[in-house]
Coordinates of N, CA, C and O in Angstrom, one line a residue:
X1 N -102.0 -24.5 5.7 CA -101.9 -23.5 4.6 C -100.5 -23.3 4.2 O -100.0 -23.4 3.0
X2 N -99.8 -23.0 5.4 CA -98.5 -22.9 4.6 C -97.6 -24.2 4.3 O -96.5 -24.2 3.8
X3 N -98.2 -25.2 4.9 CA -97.2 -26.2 4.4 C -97.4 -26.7 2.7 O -96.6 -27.2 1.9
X4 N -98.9 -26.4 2.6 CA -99.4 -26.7 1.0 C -99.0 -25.5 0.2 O -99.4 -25.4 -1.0
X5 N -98.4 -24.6 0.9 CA -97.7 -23.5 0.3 C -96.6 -24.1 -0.5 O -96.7 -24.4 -1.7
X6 N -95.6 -24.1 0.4 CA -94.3 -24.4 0.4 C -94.1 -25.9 -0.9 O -93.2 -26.0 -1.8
X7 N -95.3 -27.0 -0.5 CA -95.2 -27.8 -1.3 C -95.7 -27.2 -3.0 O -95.0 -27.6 -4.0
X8 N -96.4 -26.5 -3.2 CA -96.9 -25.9 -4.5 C -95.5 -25.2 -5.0 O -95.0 -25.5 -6.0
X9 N -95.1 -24.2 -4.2 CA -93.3 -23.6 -4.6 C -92.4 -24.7 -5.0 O -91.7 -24.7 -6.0
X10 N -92.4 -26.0 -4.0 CA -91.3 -27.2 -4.6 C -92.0 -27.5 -6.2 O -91.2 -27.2 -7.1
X11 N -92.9 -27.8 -6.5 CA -93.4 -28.1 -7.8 C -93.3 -27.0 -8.6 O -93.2 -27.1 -9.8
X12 N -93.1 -25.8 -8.1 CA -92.8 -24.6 -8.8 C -91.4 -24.5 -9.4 O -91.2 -23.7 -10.4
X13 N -90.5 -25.1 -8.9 CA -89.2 -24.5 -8.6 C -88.9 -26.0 -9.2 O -87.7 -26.1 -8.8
X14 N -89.1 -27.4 -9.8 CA -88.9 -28.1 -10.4 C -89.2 -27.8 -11.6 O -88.5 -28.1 -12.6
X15 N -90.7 -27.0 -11.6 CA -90.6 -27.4 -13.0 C -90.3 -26.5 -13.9 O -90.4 -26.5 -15.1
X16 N -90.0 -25.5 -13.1 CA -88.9 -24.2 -13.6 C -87.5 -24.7 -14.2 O -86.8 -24.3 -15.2
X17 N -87.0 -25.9 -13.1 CA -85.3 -26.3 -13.3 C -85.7 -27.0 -14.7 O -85.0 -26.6 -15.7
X18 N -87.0 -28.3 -14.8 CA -86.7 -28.8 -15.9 C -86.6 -28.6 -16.9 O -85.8 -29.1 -17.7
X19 N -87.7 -27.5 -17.2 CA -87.5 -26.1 -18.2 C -86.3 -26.0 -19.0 O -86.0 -26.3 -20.1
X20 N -85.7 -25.2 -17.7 CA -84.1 -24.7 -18.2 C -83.2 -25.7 -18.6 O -82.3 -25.4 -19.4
X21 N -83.3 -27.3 -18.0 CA -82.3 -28.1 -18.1 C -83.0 -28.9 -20.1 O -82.3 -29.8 -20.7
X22 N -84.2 -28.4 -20.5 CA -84.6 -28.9 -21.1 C -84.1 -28.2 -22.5 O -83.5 -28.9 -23.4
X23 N -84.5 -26.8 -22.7 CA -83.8 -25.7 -23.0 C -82.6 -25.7 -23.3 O -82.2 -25.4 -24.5
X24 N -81.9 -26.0 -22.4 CA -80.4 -26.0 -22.6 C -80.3 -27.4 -23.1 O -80.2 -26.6 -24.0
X25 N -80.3 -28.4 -23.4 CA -80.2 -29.4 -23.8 C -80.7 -29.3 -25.2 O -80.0 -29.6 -26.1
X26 N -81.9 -28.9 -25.3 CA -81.9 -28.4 -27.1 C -81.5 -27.2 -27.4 O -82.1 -26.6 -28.4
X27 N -80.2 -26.5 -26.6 CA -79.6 -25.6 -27.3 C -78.3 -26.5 -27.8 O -77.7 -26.3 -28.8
X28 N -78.0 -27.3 -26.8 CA -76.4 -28.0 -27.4 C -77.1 -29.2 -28.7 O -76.7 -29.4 -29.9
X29 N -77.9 -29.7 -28.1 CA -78.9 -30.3 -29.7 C -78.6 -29.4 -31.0 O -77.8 -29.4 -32.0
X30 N -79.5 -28.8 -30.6 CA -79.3 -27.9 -31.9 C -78.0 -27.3 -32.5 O -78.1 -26.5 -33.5
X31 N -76.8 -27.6 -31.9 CA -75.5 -27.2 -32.0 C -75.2 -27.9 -32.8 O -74.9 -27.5 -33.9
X32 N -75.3 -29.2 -32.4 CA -75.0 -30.3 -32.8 C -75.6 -30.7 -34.1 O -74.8 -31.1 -34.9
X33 N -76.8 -30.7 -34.5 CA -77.3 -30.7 -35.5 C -77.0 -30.0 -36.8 O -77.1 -30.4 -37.9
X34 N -76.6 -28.4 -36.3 CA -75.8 -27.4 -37.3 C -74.3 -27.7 -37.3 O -73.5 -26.9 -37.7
X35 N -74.0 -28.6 -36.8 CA -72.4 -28.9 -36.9 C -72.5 -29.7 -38.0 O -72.1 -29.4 -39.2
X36 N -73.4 -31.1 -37.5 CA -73.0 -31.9 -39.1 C -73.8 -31.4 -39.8 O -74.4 -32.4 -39.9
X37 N -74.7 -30.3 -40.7 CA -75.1 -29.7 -41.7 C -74.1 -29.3 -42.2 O -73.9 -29.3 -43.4
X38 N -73.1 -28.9 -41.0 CA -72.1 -28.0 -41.6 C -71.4 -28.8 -42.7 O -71.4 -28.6 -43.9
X39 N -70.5 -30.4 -41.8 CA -69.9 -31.5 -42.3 C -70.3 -31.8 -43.8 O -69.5 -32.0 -44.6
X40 N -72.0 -31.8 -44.1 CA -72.4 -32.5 -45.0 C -73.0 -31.3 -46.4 O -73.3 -31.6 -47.5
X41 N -72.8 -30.3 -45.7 CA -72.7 -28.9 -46.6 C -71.6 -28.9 -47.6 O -71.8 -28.6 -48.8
X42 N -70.3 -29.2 -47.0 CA -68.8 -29.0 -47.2 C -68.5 -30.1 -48.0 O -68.0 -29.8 -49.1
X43 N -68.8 -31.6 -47.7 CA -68.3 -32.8 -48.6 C -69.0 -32.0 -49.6 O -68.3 -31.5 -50.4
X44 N -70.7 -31.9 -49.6 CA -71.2 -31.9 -50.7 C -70.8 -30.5 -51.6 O -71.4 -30.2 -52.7
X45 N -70.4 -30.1 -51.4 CA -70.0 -29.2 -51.9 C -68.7 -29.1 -52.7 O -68.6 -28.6 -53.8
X46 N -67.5 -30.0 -51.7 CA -66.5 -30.4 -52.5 C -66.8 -31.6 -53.8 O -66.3 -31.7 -55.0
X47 N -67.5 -32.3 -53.2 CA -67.7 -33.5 -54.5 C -68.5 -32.7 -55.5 O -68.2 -32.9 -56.6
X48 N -69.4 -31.7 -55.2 CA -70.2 -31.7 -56.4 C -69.1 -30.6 -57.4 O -69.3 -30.4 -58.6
X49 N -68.3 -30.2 -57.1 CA -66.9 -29.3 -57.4 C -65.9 -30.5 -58.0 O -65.5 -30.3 -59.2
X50 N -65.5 -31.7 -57.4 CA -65.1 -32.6 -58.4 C -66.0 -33.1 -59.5 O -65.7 -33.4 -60.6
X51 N -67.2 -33.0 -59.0 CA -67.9 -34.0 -60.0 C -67.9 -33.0 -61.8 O -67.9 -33.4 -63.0
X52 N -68.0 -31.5 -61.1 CA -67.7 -31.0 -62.1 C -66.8 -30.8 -62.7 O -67.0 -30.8 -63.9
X53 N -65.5 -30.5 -62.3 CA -63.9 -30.6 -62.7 C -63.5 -31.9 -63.1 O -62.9 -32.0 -64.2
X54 N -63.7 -32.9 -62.5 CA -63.0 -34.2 -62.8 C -64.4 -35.4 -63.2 O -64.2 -36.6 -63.1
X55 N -65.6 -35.0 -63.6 CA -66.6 -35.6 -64.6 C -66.6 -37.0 -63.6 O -65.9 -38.0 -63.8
X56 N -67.3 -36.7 -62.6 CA -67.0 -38.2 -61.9 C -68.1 -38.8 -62.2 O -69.1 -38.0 -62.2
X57 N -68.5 -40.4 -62.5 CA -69.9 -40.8 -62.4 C -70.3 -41.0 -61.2 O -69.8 -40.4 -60.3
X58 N -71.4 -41.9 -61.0 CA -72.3 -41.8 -60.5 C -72.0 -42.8 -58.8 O -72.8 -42.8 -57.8
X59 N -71.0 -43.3 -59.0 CA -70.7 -43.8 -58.4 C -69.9 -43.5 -57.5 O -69.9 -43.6 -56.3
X60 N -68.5 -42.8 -58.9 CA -67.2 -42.0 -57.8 C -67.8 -41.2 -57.0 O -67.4 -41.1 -55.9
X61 N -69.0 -40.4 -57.6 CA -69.7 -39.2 -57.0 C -69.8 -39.7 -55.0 O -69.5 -39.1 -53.9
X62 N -70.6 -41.2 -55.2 CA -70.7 -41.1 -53.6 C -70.2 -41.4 -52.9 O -70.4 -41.2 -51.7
X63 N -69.0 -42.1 -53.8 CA -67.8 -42.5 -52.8 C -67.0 -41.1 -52.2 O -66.7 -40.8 -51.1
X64 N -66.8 -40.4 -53.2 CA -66.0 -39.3 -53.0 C -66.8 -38.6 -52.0 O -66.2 -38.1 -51.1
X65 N -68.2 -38.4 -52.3 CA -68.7 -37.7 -51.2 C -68.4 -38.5 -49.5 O -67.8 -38.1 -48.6
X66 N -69.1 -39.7 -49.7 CA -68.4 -40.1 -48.0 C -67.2 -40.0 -47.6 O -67.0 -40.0 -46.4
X67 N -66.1 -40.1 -48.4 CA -64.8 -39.9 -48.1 C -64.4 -38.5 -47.6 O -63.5 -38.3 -46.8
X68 N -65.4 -37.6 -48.3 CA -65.1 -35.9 -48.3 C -66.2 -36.0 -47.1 O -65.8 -35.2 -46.3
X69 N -67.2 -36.5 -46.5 CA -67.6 -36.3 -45.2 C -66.8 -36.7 -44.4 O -66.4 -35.9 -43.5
X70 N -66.3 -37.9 -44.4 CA -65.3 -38.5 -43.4 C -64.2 -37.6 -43.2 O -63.8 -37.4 -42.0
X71 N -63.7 -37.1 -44.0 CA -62.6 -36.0 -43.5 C -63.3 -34.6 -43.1 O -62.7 -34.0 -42.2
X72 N -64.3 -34.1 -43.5 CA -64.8 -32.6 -43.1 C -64.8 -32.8 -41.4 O -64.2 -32.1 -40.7
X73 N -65.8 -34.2 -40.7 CA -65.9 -34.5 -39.7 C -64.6 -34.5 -39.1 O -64.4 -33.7 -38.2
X74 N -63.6 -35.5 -39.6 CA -61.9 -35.3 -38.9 C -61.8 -33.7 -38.5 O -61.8 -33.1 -37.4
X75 N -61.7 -33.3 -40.0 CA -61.0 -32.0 -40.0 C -61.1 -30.9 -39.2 O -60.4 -30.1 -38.7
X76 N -62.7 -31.0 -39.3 CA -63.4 -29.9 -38.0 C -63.1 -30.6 -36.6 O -63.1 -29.7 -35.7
X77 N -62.9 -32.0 -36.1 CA -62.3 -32.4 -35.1 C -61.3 -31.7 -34.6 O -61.3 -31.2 -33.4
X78 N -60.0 -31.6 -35.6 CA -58.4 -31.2 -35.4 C -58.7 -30.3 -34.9 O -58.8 -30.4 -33.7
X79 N -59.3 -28.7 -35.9 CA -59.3 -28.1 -35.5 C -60.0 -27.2 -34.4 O -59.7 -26.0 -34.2
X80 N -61.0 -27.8 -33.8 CA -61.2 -27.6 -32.5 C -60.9 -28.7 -31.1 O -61.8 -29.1 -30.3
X81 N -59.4 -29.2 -31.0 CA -58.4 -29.7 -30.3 C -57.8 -28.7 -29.4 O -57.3 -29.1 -28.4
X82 N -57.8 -27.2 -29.8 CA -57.5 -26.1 -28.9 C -55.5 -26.2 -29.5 O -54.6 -25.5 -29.1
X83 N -55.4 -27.3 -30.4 CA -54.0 -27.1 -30.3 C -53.1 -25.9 -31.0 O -53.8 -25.3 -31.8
X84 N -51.9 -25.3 -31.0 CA -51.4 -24.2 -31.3 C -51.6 -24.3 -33.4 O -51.8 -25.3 -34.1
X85 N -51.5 -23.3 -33.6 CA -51.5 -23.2 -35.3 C -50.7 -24.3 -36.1 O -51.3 -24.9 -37.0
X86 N -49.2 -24.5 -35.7 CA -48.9 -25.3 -36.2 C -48.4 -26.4 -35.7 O -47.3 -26.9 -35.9
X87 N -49.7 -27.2 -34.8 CA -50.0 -28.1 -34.5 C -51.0 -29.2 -35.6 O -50.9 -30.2 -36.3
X88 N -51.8 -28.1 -35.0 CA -53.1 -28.0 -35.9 C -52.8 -28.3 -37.7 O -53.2 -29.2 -38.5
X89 N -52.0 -27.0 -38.1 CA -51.7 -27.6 -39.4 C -51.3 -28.4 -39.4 O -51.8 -29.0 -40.4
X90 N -50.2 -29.3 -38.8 CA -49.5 -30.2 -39.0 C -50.7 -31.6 -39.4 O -50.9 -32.3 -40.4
X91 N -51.2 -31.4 -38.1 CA -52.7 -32.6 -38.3 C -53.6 -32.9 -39.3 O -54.1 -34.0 -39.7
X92 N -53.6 -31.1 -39.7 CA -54.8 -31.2 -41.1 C -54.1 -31.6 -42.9 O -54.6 -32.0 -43.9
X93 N -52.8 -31.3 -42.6 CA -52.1 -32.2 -44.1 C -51.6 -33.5 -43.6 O -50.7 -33.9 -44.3
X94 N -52.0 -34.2 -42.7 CA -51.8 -35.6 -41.9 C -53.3 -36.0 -42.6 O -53.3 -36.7 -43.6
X95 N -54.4 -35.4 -42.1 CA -55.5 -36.0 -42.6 C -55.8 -35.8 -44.1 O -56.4 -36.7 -44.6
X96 N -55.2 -34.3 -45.1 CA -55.4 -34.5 -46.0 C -54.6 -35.3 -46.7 O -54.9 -35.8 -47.8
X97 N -53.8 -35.6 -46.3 CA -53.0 -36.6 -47.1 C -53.5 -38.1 -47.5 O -53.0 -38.7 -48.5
X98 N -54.4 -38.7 -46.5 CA -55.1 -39.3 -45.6 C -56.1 -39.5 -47.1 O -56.1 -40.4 -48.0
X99 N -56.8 -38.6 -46.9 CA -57.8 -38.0 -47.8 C -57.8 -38.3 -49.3 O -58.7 -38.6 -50.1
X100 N -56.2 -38.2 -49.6 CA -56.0 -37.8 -51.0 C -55.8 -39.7 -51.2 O -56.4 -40.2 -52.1
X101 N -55.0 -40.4 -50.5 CA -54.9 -42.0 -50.6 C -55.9 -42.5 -50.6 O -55.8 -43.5 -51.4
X102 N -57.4 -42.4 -50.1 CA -58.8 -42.5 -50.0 C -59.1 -42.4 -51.8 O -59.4 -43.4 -52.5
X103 N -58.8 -41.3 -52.2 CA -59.2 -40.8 -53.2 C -58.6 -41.0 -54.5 O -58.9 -40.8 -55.7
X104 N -57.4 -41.7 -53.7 CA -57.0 -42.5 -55.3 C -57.4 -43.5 -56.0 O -57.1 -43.7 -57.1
X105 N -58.3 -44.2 -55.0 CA -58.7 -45.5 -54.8 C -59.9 -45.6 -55.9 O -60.2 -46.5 -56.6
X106 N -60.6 -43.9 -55.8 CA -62.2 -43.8 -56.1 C -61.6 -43.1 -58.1 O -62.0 -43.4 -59.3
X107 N -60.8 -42.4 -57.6 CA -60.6 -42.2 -59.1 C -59.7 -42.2 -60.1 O -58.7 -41.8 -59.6
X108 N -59.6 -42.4 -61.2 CA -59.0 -43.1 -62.8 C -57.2 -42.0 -62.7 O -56.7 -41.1 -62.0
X109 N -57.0 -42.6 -63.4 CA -55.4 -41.7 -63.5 C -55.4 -40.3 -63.8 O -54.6 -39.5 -63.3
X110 N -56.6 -40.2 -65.0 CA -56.0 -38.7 -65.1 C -57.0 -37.7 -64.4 O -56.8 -36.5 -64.2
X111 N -58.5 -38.5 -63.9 CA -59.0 -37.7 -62.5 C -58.1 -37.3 -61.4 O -58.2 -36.2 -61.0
X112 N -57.3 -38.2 -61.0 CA -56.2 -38.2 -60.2 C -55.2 -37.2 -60.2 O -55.0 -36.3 -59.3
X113 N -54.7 -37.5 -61.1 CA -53.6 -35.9 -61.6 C -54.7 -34.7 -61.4 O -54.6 -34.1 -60.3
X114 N -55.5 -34.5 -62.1 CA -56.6 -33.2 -61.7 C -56.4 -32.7 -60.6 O -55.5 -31.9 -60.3
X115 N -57.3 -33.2 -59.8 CA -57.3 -33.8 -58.3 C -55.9 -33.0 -57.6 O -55.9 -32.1 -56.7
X116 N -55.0 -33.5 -58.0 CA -53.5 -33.5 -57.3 C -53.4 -32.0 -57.8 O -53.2 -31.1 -57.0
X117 N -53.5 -31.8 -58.8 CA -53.1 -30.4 -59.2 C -53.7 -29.0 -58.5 O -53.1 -28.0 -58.3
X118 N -55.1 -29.4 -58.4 CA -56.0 -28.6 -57.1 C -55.3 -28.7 -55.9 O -55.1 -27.6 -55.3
X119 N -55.0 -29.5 -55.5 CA -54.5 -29.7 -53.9 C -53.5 -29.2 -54.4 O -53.7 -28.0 -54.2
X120 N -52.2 -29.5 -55.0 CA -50.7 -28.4 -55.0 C -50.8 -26.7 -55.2 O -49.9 -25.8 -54.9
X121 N -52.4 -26.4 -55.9 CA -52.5 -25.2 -55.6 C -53.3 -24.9 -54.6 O -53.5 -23.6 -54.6
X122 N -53.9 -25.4 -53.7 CA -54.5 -25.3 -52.2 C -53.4 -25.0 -51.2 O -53.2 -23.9 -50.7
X123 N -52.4 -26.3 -51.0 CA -51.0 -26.2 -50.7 C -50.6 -24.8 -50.6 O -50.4 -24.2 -49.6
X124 N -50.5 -24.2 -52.0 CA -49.9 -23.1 -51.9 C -50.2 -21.7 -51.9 O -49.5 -20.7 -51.9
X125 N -51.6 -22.0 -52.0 CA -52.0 -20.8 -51.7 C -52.1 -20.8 -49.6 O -51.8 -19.8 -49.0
X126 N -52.5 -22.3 -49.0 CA -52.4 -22.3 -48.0 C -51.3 -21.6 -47.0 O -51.3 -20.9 -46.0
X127 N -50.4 -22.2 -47.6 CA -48.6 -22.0 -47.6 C -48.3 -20.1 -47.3 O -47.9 -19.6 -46.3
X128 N -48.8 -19.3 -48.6 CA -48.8 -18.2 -48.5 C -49.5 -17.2 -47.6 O -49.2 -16.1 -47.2
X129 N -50.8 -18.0 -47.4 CA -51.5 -17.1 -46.1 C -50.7 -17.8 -44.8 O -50.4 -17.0 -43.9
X130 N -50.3 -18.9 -44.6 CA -49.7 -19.2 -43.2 C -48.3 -18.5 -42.9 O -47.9 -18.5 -41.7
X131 N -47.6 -17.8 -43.8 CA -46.4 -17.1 -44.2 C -46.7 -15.7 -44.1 O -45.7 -14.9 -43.9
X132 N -48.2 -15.0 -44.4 CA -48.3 -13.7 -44.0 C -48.9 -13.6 -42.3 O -49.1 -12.7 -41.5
X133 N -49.2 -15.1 -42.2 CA -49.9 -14.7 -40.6 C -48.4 -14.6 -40.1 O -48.0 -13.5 -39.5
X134 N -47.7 -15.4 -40.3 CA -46.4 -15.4 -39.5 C -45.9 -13.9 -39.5 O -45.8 -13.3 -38.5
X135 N -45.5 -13.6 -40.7 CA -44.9 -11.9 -40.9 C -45.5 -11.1 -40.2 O -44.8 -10.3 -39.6
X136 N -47.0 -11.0 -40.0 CA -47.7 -10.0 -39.3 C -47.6 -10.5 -38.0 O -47.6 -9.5 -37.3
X137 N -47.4 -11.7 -37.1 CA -47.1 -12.0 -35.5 C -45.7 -11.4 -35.4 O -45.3 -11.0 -34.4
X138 N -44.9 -11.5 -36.9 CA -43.8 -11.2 -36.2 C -43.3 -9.8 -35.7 O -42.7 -9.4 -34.7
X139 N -44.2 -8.8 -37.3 CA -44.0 -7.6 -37.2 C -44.9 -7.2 -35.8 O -44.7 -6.1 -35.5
X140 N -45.7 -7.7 -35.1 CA -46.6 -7.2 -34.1 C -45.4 -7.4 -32.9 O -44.8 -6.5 -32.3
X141 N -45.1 -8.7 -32.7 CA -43.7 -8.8 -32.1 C -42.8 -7.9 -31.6 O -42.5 -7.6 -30.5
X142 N -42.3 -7.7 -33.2 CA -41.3 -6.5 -33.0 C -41.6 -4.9 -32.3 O -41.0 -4.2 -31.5
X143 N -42.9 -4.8 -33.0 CA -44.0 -3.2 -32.9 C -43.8 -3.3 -30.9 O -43.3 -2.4 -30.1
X144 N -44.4 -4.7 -30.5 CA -43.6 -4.8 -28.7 C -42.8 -4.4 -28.2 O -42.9 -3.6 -27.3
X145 N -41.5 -4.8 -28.8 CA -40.3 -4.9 -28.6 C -39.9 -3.3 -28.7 O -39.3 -2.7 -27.9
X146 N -40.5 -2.7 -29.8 CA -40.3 -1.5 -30.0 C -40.4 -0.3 -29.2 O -39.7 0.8 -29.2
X147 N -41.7 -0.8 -28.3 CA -42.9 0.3 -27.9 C -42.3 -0.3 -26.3 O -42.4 0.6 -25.5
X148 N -41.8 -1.5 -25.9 CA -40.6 -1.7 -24.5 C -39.8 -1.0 -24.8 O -39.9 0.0 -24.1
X149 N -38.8 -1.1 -25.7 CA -37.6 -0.2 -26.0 C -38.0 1.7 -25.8 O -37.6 2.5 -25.0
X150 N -38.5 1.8 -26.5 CA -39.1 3.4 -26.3 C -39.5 3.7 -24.8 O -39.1 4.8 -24.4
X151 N -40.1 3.0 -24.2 CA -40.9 3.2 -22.7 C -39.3 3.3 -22.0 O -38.9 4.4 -21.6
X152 N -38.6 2.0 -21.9 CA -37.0 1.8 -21.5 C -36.1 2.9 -21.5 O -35.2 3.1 -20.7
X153 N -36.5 3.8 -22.8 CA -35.6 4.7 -23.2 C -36.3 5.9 -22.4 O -35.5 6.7 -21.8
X154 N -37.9 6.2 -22.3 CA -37.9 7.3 -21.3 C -37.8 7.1 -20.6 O -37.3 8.1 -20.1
X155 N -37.7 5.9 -19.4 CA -37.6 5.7 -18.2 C -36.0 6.1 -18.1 O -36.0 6.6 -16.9
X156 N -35.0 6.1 -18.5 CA -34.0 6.4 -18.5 C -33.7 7.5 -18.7 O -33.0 8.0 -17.8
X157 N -34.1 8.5 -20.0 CA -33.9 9.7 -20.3 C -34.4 10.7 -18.6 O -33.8 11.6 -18.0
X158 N -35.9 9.8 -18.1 CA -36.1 10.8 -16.9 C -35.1 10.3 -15.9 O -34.3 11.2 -15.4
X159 N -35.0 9.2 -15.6 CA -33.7 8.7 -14.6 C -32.1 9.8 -15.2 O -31.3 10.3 -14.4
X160 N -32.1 9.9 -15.9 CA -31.2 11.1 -16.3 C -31.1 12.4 -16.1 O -30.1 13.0 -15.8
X161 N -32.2 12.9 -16.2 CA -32.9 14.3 -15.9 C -32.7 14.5 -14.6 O -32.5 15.7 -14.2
X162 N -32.8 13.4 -13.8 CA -33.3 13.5 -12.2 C -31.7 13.8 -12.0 O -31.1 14.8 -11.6
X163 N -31.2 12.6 -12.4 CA -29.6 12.5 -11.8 C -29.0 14.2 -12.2 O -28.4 14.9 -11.3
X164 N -29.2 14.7 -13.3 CA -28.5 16.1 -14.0 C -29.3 17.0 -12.8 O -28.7 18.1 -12.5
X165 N -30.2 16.8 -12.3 CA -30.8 18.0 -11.4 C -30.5 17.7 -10.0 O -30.8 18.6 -9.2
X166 N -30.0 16.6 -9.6 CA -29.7 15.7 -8.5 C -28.1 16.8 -8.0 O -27.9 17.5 -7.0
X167 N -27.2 16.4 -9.5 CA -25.9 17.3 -9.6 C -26.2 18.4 -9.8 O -25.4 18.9 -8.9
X168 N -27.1 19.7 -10.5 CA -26.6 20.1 -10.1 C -27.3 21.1 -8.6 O -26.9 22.2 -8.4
X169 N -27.9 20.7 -7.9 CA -28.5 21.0 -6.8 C -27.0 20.7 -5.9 O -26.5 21.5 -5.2
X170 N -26.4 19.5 -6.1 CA -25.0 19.3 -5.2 C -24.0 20.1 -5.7 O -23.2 20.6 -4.9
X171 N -24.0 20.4 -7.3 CA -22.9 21.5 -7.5 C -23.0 23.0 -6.9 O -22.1 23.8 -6.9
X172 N -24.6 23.3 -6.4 CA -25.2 24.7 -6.0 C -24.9 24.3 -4.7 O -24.2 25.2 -4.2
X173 N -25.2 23.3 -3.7 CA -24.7 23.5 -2.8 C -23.7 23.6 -2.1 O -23.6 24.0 -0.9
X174 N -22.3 23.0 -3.4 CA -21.1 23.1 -2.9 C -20.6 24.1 -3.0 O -19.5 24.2 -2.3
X175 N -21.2 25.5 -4.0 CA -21.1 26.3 -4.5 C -21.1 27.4 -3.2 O -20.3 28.3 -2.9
X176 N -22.4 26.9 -2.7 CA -23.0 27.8 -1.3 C -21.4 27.7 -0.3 O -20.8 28.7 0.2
X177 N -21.2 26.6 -0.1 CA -20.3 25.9 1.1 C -19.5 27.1 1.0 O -19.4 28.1 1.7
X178 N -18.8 26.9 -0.4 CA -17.9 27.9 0.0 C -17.6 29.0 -0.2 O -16.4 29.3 -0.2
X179 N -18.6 29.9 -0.7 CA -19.1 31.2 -0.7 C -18.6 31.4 1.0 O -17.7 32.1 1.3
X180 N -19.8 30.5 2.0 CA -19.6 30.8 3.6 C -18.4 30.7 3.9 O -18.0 31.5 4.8
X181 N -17.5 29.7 3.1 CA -16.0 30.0 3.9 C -15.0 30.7 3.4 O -14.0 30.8 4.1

């Protein structure tokens, strides 16, 4: 009895693990699946934004769209590399640049100019949010620096207090001395 115990628990306790290992495997599945939705959310989204700004036919349309998946996939690559901010940017105007030579290929001269004129205003609008994160790390920085400095300054002001009460307890007892003599 209890050995057919013990064996019914082993089958128990497998098919509990497979479960979970099953589970968990269609939870990173399913990760994965809403990752590239994401990829192919984003091209399509950008091409159908050219197709309406820059009247692309039917053609540019699908080129531009795999070119614009090909980079969403990079791009979301870079930026989960874990590398520092301006790392990271550095890589993703590596790849857009990348992107934009891709895209010369697919469209006419003055699609092209369009095109370029979007991206110098992406650029700079990008430019000015990476320029307020900076201001704000720096002022948080400083607000540190500030709030050590202040701590620095009571720790001193009481190291002061002590010493002024240090003297004058020595000036009262020199006082005492020679009162006795």
């Amino acid at each position: 009895m209890g050995l057919k115990l013990i064996k019914n628990f082993r089958w128990f306790a497998f098919a509990v693990s497979m479960s979970a290992f099953l589970f968990c495997a269609d939870q990173v599945n399913a990760q994965t699946i809403q990752q590239d939705d994401m990829h192919v959310l984003r091209a399509r989204s950008e091409t159908d934004k050219f197709k309406s700004e820059l009247k692309l036919s039917d053609k540019q349309y699908q080129q531009a769209y795999d070119i614009n998946l090909k980079y969403a996939k990079d791009q979301n690559n870079i930026r989960n590399l874990g590398k520092s901010r301006k790392a990271t940017n550095k890589a993703l105007k590596a790849s857009e640049k990348k992107k934009t030579q891709e895209l010369k290929m697919v469209l006419d001269e003055n699609q092209f100019k369009e095109y370029n004129k979007g991206v110098k205003a992406e650029e700079e609008r990008n430019q000015i949010a990476e320029d307020a994160i900076v201001a704000k790390e720096k002022a948080a920085k400083a607000d540190i620096k500030a709030k050590k400095a202040k701590e620095k300054a009571e720790k001193a002001k009481e190291k002061a207090e002590k010493a002024r009460e240090k003297a004058e307890k020595a000036a009262k007892k020199a006082d005492d001395v020679k009162r006795n003599n």
